[in-house]
Coordinates of C-alpha atoms in Angstrom, one line a residue:
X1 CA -76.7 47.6 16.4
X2 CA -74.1 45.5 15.1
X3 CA -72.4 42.3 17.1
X4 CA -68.8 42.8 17.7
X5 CA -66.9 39.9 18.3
X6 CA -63.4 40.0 19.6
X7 CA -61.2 37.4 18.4
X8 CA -59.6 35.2 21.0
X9 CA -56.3 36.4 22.1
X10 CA -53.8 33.1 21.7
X11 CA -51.6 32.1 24.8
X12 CA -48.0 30.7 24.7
X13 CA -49.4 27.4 24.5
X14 CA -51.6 28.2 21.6
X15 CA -48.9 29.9 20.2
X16 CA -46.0 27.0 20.2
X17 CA -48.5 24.6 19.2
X18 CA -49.1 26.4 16.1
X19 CA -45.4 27.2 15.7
X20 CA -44.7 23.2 15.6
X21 CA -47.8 22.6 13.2
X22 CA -46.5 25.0 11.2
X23 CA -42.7 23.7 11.0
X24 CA -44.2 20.1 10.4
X25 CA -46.0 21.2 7.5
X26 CA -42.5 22.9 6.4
X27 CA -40.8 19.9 6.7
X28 CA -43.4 17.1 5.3
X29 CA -42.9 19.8 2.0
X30 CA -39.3 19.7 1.9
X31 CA -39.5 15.8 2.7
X32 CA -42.2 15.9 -0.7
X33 CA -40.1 17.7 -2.9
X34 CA -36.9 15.7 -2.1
X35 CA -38.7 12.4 -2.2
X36 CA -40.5 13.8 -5.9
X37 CA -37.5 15.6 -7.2
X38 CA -34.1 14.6 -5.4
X39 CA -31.5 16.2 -5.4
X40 CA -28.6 16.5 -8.1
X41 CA -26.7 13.7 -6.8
X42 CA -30.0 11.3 -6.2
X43 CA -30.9 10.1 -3.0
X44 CA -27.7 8.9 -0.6
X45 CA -25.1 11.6 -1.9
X46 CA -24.5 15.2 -1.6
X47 CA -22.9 17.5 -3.8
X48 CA -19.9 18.7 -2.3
X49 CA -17.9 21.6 -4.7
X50 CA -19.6 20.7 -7.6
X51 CA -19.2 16.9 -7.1
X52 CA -21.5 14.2 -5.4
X53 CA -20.4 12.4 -2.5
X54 CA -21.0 9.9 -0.5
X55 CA -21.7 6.1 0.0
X56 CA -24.5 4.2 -2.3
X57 CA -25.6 0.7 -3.6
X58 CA -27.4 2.8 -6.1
X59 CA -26.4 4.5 -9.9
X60 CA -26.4 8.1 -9.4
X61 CA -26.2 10.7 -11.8
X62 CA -22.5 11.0 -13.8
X63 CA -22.0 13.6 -16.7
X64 CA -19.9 10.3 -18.8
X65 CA -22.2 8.1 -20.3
X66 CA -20.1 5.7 -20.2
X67 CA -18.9 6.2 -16.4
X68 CA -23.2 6.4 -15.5
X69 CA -23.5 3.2 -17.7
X70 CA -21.3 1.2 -15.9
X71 CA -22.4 2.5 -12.3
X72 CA -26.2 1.6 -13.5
X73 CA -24.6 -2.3 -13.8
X74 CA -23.1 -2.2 -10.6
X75 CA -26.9 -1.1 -9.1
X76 CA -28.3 -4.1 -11.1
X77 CA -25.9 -6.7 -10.0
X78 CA -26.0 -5.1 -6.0
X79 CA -30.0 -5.7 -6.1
X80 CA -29.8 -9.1 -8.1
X81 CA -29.4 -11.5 -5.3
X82 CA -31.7 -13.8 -3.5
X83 CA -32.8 -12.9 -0.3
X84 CA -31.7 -16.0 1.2
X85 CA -28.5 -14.8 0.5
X86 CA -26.2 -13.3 3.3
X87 CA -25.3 -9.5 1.4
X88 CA -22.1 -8.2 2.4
X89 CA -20.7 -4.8 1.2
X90 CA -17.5 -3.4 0.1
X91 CA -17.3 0.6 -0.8
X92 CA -15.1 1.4 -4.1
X93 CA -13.6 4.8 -2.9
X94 CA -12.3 6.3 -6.0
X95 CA -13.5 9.1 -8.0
X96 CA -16.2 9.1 -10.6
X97 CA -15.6 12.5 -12.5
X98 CA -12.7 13.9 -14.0
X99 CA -11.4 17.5 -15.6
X100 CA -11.4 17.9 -19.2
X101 CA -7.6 17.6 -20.0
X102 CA -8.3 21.4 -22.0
X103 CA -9.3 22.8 -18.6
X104 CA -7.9 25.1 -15.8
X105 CA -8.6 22.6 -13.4
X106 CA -6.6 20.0 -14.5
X107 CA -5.0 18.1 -11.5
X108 CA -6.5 15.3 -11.8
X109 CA -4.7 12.1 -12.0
X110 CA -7.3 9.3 -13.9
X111 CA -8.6 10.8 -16.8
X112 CA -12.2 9.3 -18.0
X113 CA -11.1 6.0 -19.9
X114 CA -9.4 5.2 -16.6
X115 CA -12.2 5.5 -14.8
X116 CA -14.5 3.6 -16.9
X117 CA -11.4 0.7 -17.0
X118 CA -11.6 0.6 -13.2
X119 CA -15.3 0.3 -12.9
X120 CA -15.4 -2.4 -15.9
X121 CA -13.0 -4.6 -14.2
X122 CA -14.3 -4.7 -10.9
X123 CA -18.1 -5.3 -12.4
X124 CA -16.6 -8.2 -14.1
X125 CA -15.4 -9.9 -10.4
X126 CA -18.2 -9.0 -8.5
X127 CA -20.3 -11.4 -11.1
X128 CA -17.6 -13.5 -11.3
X129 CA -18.3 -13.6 -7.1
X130 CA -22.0 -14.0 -6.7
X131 CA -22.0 -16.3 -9.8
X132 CA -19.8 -18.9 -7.5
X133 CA -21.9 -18.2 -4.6
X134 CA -24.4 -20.1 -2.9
X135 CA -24.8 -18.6 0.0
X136 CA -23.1 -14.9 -0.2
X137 CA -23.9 -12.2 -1.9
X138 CA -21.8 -8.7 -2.7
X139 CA -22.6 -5.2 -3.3
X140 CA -20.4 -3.0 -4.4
X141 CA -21.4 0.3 -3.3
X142 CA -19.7 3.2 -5.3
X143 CA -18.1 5.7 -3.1
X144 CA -17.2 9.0 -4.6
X145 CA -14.6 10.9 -2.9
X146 CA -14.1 13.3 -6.1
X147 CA -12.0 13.8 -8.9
X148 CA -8.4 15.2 -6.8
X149 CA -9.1 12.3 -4.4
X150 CA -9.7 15.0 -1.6
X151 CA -13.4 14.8 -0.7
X152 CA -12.8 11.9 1.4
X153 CA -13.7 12.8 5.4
X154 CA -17.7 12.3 5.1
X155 CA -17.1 9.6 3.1
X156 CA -15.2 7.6 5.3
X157 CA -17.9 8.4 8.6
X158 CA -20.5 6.8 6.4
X159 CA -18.2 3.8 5.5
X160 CA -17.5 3.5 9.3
X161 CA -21.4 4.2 10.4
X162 CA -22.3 1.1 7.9
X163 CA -20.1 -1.6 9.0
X164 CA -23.0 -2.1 11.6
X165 CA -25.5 -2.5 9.3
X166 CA -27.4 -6.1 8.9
X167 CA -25.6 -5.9 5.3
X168 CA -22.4 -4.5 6.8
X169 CA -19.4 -3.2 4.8
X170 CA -16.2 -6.0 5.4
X171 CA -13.9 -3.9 3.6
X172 CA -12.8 -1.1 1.2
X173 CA -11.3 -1.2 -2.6
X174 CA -10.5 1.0 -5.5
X175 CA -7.8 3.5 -4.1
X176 CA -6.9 4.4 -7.2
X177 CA -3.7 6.6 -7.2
X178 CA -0.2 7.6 -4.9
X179 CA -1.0 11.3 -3.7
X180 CA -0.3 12.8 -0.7
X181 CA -4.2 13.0 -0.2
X182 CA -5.1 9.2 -0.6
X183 CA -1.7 8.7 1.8
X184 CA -4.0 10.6 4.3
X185 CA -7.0 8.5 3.2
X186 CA -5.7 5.4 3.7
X187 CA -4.0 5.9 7.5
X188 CA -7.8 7.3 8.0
X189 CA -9.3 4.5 7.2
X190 CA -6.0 2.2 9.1
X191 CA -7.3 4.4 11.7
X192 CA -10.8 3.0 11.7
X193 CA -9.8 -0.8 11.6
X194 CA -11.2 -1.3 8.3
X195 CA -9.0 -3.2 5.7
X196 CA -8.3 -1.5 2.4
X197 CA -7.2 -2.6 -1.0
X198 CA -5.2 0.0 -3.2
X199 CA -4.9 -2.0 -6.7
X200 CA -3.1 1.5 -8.5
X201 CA -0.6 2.6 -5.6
X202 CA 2.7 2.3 -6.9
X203 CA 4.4 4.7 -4.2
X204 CA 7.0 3.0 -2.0
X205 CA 6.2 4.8 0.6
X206 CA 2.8 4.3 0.7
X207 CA 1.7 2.4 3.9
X208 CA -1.2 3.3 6.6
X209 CA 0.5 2.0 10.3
X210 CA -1.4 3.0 12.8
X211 CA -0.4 1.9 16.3
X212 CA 1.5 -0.7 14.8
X213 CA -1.1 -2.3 12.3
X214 CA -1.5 -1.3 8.6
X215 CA -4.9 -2.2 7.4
X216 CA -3.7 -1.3 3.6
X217 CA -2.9 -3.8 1.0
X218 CA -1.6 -3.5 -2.4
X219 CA -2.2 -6.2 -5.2
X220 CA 0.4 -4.0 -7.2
X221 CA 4.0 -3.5 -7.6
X222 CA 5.9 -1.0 -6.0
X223 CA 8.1 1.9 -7.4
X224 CA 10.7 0.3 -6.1
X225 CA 10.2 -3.3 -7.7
X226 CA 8.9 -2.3 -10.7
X227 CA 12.7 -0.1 -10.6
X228 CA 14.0 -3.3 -10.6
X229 CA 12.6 -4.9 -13.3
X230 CA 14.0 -2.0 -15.4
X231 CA 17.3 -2.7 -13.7
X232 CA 17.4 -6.2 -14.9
X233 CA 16.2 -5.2 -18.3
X234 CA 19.6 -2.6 -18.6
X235 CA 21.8 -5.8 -17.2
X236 CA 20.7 -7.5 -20.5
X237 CA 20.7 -3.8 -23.0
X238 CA 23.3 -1.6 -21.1
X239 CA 24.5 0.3 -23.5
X240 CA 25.0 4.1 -22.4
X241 CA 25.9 3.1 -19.2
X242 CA 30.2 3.1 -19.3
X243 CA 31.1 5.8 -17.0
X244 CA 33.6 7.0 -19.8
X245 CA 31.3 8.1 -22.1
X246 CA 29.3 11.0 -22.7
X247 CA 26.2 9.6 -23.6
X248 CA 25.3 8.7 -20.3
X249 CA 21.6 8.8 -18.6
X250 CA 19.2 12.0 -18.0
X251 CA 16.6 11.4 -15.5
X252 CA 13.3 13.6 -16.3
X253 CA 11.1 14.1 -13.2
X254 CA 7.6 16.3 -12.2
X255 CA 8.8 18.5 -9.7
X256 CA 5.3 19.0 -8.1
X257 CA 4.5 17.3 -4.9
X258 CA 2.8 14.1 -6.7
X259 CA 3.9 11.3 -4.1
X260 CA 3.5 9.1 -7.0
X261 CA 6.4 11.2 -9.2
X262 CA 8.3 12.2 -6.3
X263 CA 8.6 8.4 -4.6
X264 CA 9.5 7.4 -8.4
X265 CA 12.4 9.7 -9.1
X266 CA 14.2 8.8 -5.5
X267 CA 13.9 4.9 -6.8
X268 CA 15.4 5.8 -9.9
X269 CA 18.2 7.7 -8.5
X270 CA 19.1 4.8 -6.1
X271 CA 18.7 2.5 -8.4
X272 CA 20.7 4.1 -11.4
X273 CA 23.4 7.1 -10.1
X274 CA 26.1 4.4 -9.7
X275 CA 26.0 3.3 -13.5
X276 CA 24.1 6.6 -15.0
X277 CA 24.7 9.6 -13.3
X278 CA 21.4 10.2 -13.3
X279 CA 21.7 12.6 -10.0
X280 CA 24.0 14.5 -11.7
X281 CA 21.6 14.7 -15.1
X282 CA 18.2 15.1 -13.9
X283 CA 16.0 18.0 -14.9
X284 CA 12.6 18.8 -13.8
X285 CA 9.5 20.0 -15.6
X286 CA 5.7 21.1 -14.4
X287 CA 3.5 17.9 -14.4
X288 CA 0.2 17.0 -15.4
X289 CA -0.6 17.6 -11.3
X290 CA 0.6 21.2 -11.5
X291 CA -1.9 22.5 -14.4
X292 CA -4.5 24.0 -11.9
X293 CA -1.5 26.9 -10.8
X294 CA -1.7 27.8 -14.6
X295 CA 1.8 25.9 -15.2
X296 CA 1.8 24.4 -18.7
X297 CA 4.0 20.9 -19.1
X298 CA 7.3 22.9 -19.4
X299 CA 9.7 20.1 -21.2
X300 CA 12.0 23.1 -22.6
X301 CA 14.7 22.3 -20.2
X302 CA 14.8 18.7 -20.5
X303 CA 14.0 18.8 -24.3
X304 CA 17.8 21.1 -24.2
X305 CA 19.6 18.5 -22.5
X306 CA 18.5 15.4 -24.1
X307 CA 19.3 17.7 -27.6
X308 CA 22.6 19.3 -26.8
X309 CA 24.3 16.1 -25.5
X310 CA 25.1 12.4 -26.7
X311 CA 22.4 10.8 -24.0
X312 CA 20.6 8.0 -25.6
X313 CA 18.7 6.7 -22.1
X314 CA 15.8 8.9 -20.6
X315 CA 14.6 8.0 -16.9
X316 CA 10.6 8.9 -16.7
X317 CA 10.0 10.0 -13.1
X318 CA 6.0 11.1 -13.6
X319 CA 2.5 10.3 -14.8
X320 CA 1.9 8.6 -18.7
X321 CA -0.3 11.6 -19.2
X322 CA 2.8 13.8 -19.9
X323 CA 4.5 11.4 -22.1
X324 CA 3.3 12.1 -25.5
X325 CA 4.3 16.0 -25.5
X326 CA 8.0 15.4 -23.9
X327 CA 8.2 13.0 -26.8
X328 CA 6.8 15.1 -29.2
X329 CA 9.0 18.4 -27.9
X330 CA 12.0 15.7 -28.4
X331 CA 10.8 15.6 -32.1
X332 CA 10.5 19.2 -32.5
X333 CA 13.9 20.0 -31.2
X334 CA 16.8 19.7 -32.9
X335 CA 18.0 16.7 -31.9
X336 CA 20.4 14.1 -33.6
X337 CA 17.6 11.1 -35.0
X338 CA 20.1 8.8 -33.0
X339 CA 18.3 5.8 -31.2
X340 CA 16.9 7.1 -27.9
X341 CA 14.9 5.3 -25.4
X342 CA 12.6 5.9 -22.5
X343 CA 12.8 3.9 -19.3
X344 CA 8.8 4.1 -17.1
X345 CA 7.0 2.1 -15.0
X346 CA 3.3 1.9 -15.0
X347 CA 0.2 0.2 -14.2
X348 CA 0.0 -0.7 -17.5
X349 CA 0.3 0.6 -21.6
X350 CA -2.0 4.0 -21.5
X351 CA -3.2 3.9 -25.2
X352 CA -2.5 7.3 -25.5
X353 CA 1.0 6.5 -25.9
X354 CA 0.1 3.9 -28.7
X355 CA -2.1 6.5 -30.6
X356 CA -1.6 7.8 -33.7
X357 CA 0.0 10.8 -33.2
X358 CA 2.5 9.5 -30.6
X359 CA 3.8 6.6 -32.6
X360 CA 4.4 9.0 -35.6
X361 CA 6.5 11.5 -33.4
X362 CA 8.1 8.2 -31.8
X363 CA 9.0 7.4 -35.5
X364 CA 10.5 10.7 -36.5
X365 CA 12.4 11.4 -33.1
X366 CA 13.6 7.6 -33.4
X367 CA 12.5 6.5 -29.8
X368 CA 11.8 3.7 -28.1
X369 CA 9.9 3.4 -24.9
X370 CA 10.7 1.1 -22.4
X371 CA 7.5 0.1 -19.6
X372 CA 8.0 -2.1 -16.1
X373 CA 3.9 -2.9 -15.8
X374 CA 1.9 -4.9 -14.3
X375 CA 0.6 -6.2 -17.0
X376 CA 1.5 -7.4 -20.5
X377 CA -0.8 -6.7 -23.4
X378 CA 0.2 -9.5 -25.3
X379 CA -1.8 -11.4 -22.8
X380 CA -5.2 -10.4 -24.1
X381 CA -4.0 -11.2 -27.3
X382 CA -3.1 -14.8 -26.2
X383 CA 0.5 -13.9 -27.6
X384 CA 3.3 -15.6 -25.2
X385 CA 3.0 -17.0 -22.0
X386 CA 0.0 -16.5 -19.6
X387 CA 0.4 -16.2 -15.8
X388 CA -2.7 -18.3 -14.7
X389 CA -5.3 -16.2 -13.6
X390 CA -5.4 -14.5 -16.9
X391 CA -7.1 -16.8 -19.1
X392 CA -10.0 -16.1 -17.0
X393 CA -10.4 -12.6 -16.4
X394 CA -9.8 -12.2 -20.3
X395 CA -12.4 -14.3 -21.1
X396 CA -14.9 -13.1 -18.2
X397 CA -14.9 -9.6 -19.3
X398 CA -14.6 -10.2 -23.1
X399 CA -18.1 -12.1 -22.1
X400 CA -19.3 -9.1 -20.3
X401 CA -18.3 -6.1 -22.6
X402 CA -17.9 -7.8 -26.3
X403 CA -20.9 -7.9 -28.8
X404 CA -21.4 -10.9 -31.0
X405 CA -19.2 -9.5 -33.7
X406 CA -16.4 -9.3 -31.3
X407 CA -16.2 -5.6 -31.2
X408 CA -16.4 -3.5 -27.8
X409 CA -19.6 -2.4 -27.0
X410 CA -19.9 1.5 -27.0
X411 CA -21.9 2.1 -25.3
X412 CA -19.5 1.8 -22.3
X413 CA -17.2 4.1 -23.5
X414 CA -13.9 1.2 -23.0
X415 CA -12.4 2.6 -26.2
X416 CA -10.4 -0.7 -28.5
X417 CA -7.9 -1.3 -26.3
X418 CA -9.6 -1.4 -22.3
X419 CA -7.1 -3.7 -20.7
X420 CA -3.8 -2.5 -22.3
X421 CA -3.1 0.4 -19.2
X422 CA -4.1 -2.2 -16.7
X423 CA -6.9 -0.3 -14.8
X424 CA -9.4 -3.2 -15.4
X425 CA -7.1 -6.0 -14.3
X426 CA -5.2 -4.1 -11.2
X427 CA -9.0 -2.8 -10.0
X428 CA -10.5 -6.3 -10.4
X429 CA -7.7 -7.7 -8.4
X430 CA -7.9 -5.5 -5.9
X431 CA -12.0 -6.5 -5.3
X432 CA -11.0 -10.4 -5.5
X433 CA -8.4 -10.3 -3.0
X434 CA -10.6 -8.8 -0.6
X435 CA -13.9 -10.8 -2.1
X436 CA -11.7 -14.6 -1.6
X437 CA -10.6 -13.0 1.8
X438 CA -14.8 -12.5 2.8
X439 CA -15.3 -16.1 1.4
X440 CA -12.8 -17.6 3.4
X441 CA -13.6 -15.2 6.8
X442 CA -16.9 -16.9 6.2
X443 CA -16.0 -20.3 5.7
X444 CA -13.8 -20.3 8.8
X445 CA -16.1 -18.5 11.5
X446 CA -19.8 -18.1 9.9
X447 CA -20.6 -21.1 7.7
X448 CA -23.0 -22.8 10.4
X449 CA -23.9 -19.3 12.1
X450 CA -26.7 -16.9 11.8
X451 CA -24.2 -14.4 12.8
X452 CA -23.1 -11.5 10.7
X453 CA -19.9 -11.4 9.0
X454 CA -17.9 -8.1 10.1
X455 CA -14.6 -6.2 8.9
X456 CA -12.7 -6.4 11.3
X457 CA -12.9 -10.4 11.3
X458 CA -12.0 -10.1 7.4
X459 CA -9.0 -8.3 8.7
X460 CA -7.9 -11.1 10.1
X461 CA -7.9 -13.5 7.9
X462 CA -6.2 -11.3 5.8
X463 CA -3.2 -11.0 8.2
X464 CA -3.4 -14.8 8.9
X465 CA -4.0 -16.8 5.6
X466 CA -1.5 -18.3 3.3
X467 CA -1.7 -15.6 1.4
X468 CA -0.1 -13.3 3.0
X469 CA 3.7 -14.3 3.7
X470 CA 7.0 -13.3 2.5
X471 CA 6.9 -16.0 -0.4
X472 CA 4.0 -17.3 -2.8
X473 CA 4.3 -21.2 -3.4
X474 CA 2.3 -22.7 -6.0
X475 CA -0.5 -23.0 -3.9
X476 CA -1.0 -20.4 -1.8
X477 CA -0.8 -17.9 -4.2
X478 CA -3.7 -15.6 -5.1
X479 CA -4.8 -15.4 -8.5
X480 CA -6.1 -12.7 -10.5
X481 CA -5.9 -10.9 -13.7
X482 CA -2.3 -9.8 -13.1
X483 CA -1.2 -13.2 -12.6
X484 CA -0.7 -14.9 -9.6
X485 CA 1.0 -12.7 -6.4
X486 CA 0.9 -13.1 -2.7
X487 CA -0.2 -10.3 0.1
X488 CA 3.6 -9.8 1.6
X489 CA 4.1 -9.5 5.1
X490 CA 5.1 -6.3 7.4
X491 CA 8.4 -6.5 6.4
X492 CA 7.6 -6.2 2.9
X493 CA 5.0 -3.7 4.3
X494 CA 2.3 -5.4 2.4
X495 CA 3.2 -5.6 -1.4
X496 CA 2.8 -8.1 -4.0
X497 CA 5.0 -10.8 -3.8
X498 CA 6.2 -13.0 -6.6
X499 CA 3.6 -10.7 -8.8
X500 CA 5.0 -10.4 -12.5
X501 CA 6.4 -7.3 -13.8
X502 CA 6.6 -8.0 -17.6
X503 CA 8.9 -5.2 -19.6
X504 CA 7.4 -4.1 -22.4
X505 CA 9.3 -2.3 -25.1
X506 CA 7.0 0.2 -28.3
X507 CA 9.8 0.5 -31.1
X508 CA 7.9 2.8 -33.6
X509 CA 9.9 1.7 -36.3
X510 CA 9.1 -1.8 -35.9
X511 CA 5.7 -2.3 -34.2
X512 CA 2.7 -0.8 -33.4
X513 CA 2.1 -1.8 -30.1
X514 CA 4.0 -3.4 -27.2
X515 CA 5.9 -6.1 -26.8
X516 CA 7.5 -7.8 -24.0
X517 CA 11.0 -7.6 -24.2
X518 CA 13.5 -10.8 -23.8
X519 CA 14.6 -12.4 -20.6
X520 CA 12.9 -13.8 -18.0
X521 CA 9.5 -12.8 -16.4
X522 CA 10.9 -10.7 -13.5
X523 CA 8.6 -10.9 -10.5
X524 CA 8.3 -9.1 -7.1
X525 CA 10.9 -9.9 -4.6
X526 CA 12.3 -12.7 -6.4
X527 CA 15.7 -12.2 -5.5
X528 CA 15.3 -12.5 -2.4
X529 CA 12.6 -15.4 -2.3
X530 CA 14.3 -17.4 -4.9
X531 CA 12.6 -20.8 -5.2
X532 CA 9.4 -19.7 -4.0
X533 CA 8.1 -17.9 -6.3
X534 CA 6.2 -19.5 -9.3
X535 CA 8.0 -20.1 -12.1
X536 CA 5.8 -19.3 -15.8

């Protein structure tokens, strides 16, 4: 006779226990396979639409070489520093992917030389800071918030969550661009306490009050001032503007809500009605932001106007991106080959508007464009006068990003002309202004502590230096690759002051690339400041 055993029945204990075993087994495998094989967006982001997101002191993986090339830099020179040294952090919100300009999905505003610009320049001061260090050191932790700028809630709760850490972040950089999403961005991050640098905004309007304090400062012009450079350029070349004649102004503008376009187009029509008519003139057409809604940049309209009347100045209300095919309907048209110029503001000289292509429709259509920037690109060619700060910066990232023959390396992607649309310098001086205020918050409060520095005392000294005031004197100026520039006041609701604002005119009959046109340097606010701004 056979032995039966029964197998013993398990109780609820029995059961949970085996339950939890079991789970614990689960999870040390999915702990093995994301330690062995993380994810696509490496190990502190998460891929969020198609994009990683996130907070990191580490490269992570980029589709551009040359994008991934310069975030693998940024890793080296985070992880470079001594132990000994006190590491403090600063996240570089911006995005790190872009569409392809042939796309659908085309609304973004930095395109991929941009990008790699923005990251170059700001590797080039956070050397140029731990190089002069003795006792700090600074990470620059890359902070994707993706390409339409709008991925930016979970970024900003890590941001937040880390300025506890032993190596806290002091401060954020890199806000690279006027849209109604960043404008939410930054009064998020106002919100939080934590003070923010946004080297590209341009947009009058854009300020982050909260409860009466704005954490946000901008290292560039505004709309409005770089408005009135143009202005004193047309007080020097006004012709077209005599009320009695016909060949009055046309102001073109993006009718898409771009904060950047929108904020631009109001400057230029107070600015320019009285003496243009440009309220009267203006015409609208689908910008570069509108390309996702399957709207093609429509110039039809404004290419019929400029054509069918005698108007020989053109005010640009929108991004550089949709230059070169309103100037190249303007040649396909028939229009009179009169003289024609067009009036813009910008960051800086994108070099798609000195390419090939452009400057032979420029030729034939007999235009010449006219740029308030905030930078000159005769400067890196040590051609006229040099704001100090320049020198510098020029030579620190020629050092950085120049082979032995003198070329550009390639292997970054910076194309053979990376300074001339002023990504580099406006994103480097964006980092230094916040860097020199961590040096000095640390002079002042930490030198003989063990304490930790933390944001909200770099906040401070930020609204209490020299620095920022309604004037720059010689010596309490900042100075950085853009020239030298103070952090104005509320009243001036934190712009530049006494930051240059070189015109640059491209006259395709004559030149190949920029030139700064005659007349004095203007620079931010001068009028009102008069003697206290610098004087070169």
């Amino acid at each position: 006779m056979k032995l039966r055993v029964h197998p013993k029945e398990w109780g609820p204990l029995q059961r949970a226990a085996a339950v939890v075993a079991a789970a614990a087994v689960v999870g040390l495998g999915a702990w093995l396979v994301n330690f062995l094989w993380p994810g696509p967006c490496g190990d502190d982001l998460e891929e969020v639409g198609g994009e990683c997101v996130g907070v990191t002191d580490k490269a992570f993986p980029v589709a551009d070489a040359g994008v991934q090339k310069l975030v693998e830099a940024i890793e080296k020179e985070n992880h470079s520093g001594a132990k000994t040294r006190l590491h403090v952090r600063v996240a570089l919100t911006m995005p790190f992917t872009y569409a392809d300009r042939r796309s659908a999905d085309n609304t973004s505003t930095l395109t991929k030389e941009m990008i790699r610009h923005a990251l170059a320049g700001t590797l080039v001061e956070q050397k140029r800071f731990n190089k002069q260090q003795r006792r700090l050191w600074l990470q620059v932790l890359p902070a994707p918030v993706g390409k339409n700028l709008d991925k930016w809630p979970p970024v900003h709760d890590q941001i937040e969550a880390m300025t506890d850490d032993k190596a806290p972040v002091v401060g954020v950089t890199g806000v690279p661009s006027s849209t109604r999403t960043t404008q939410e961005a930054v009064k998020d991050l106002s919100a939080r306490g934590i003070p923010t640098f946004g080297p590209l905004v341009s947009s009058t309007d854009m300020t982050a009050e909260v409860d009466g304090r704005d954490h946000l400062f901008k290292t560039s012009p505004s709309n409005e001032e770089f408005v009135h450079a143009l202005r004193k350029y047309l007080d020097l070349h006004p012709q077209g503007s005599d009320a009695s004649k016909d060949e009055r102004g046309i102001l073109v503008y993006d009718r898409e809500e771009d904060a950047y376009a929108q904020d631009l187009k109001d400057e230029m029509e107070e600015e320019f009605d009285k003496d243009w008519g440009v309220r009267g003139t203006s015409v609208e057409y689908s910008g570069i932001t509108s390309r996702s809604k399957g709207q093609p940049r429509d110039f039809d309209d404004a290419t019929e106007d400029i054509c069918g009347g005698k108007i020989d100045t053109i005010f640009f209300a929108g991004r550089d991106q949709d230059l070169p095919r309103l100037i190249s309907e303007i040649e396909e048209g028939r229009c009179e080959k009169k003289p024609r110029r067009i009036l813009k503001v910008g960051t800086g000289f994108d070099p798609s508007l000195t390419s090939p292509d452009n400057l032979d429709d420029m030729d034939k259509a007999n235009i010449t464009l006219v740029d308030a920037s905030s930078v000159d690109t005769g400067w890196w060619n040590r051609e006229r006068g040099i704001p100090d700060g320049v020198d510098n910066f020029r030579d620190e990232f020629e050092a950085e990003f120049q082979g032995e023959s003198g070329k550009w390396k390639k292997s970054y992607g910076l194309g053979t002309k990376p300074l001339d649309d002023g990504y580099a310098a406006m994103s480097h001086d964006g980092l230094r202004a916040l860097a020199d205020a961590v040096e000095d918050s640390y002079n002042e409060n930490l030198k003989h502590s063990k304490k930790t520095l933390r944001f909200h005392e770099v906040y401070n000294n930020l609204r209490n230096s020299a620095y920022n005031a309604d004037r720059c004197a010689y010596e309490d100026c900042l100075e950085g690759a853009g020239g030298t520039y103070g952090l104005g006041r509320s009243d001036r609701k934190q712009w530049s002051v006494c930051k240059p604002v070189p015109v640059l005119e491209l006259d395709a009959h004559k030149q190949v690339k920029p030139k700064r046109s005659d007349g004095p340097l203007y620079r931010t606010y001068q009028d009102k400041i008069k003697e206290d701004c610098p004087s070169d």
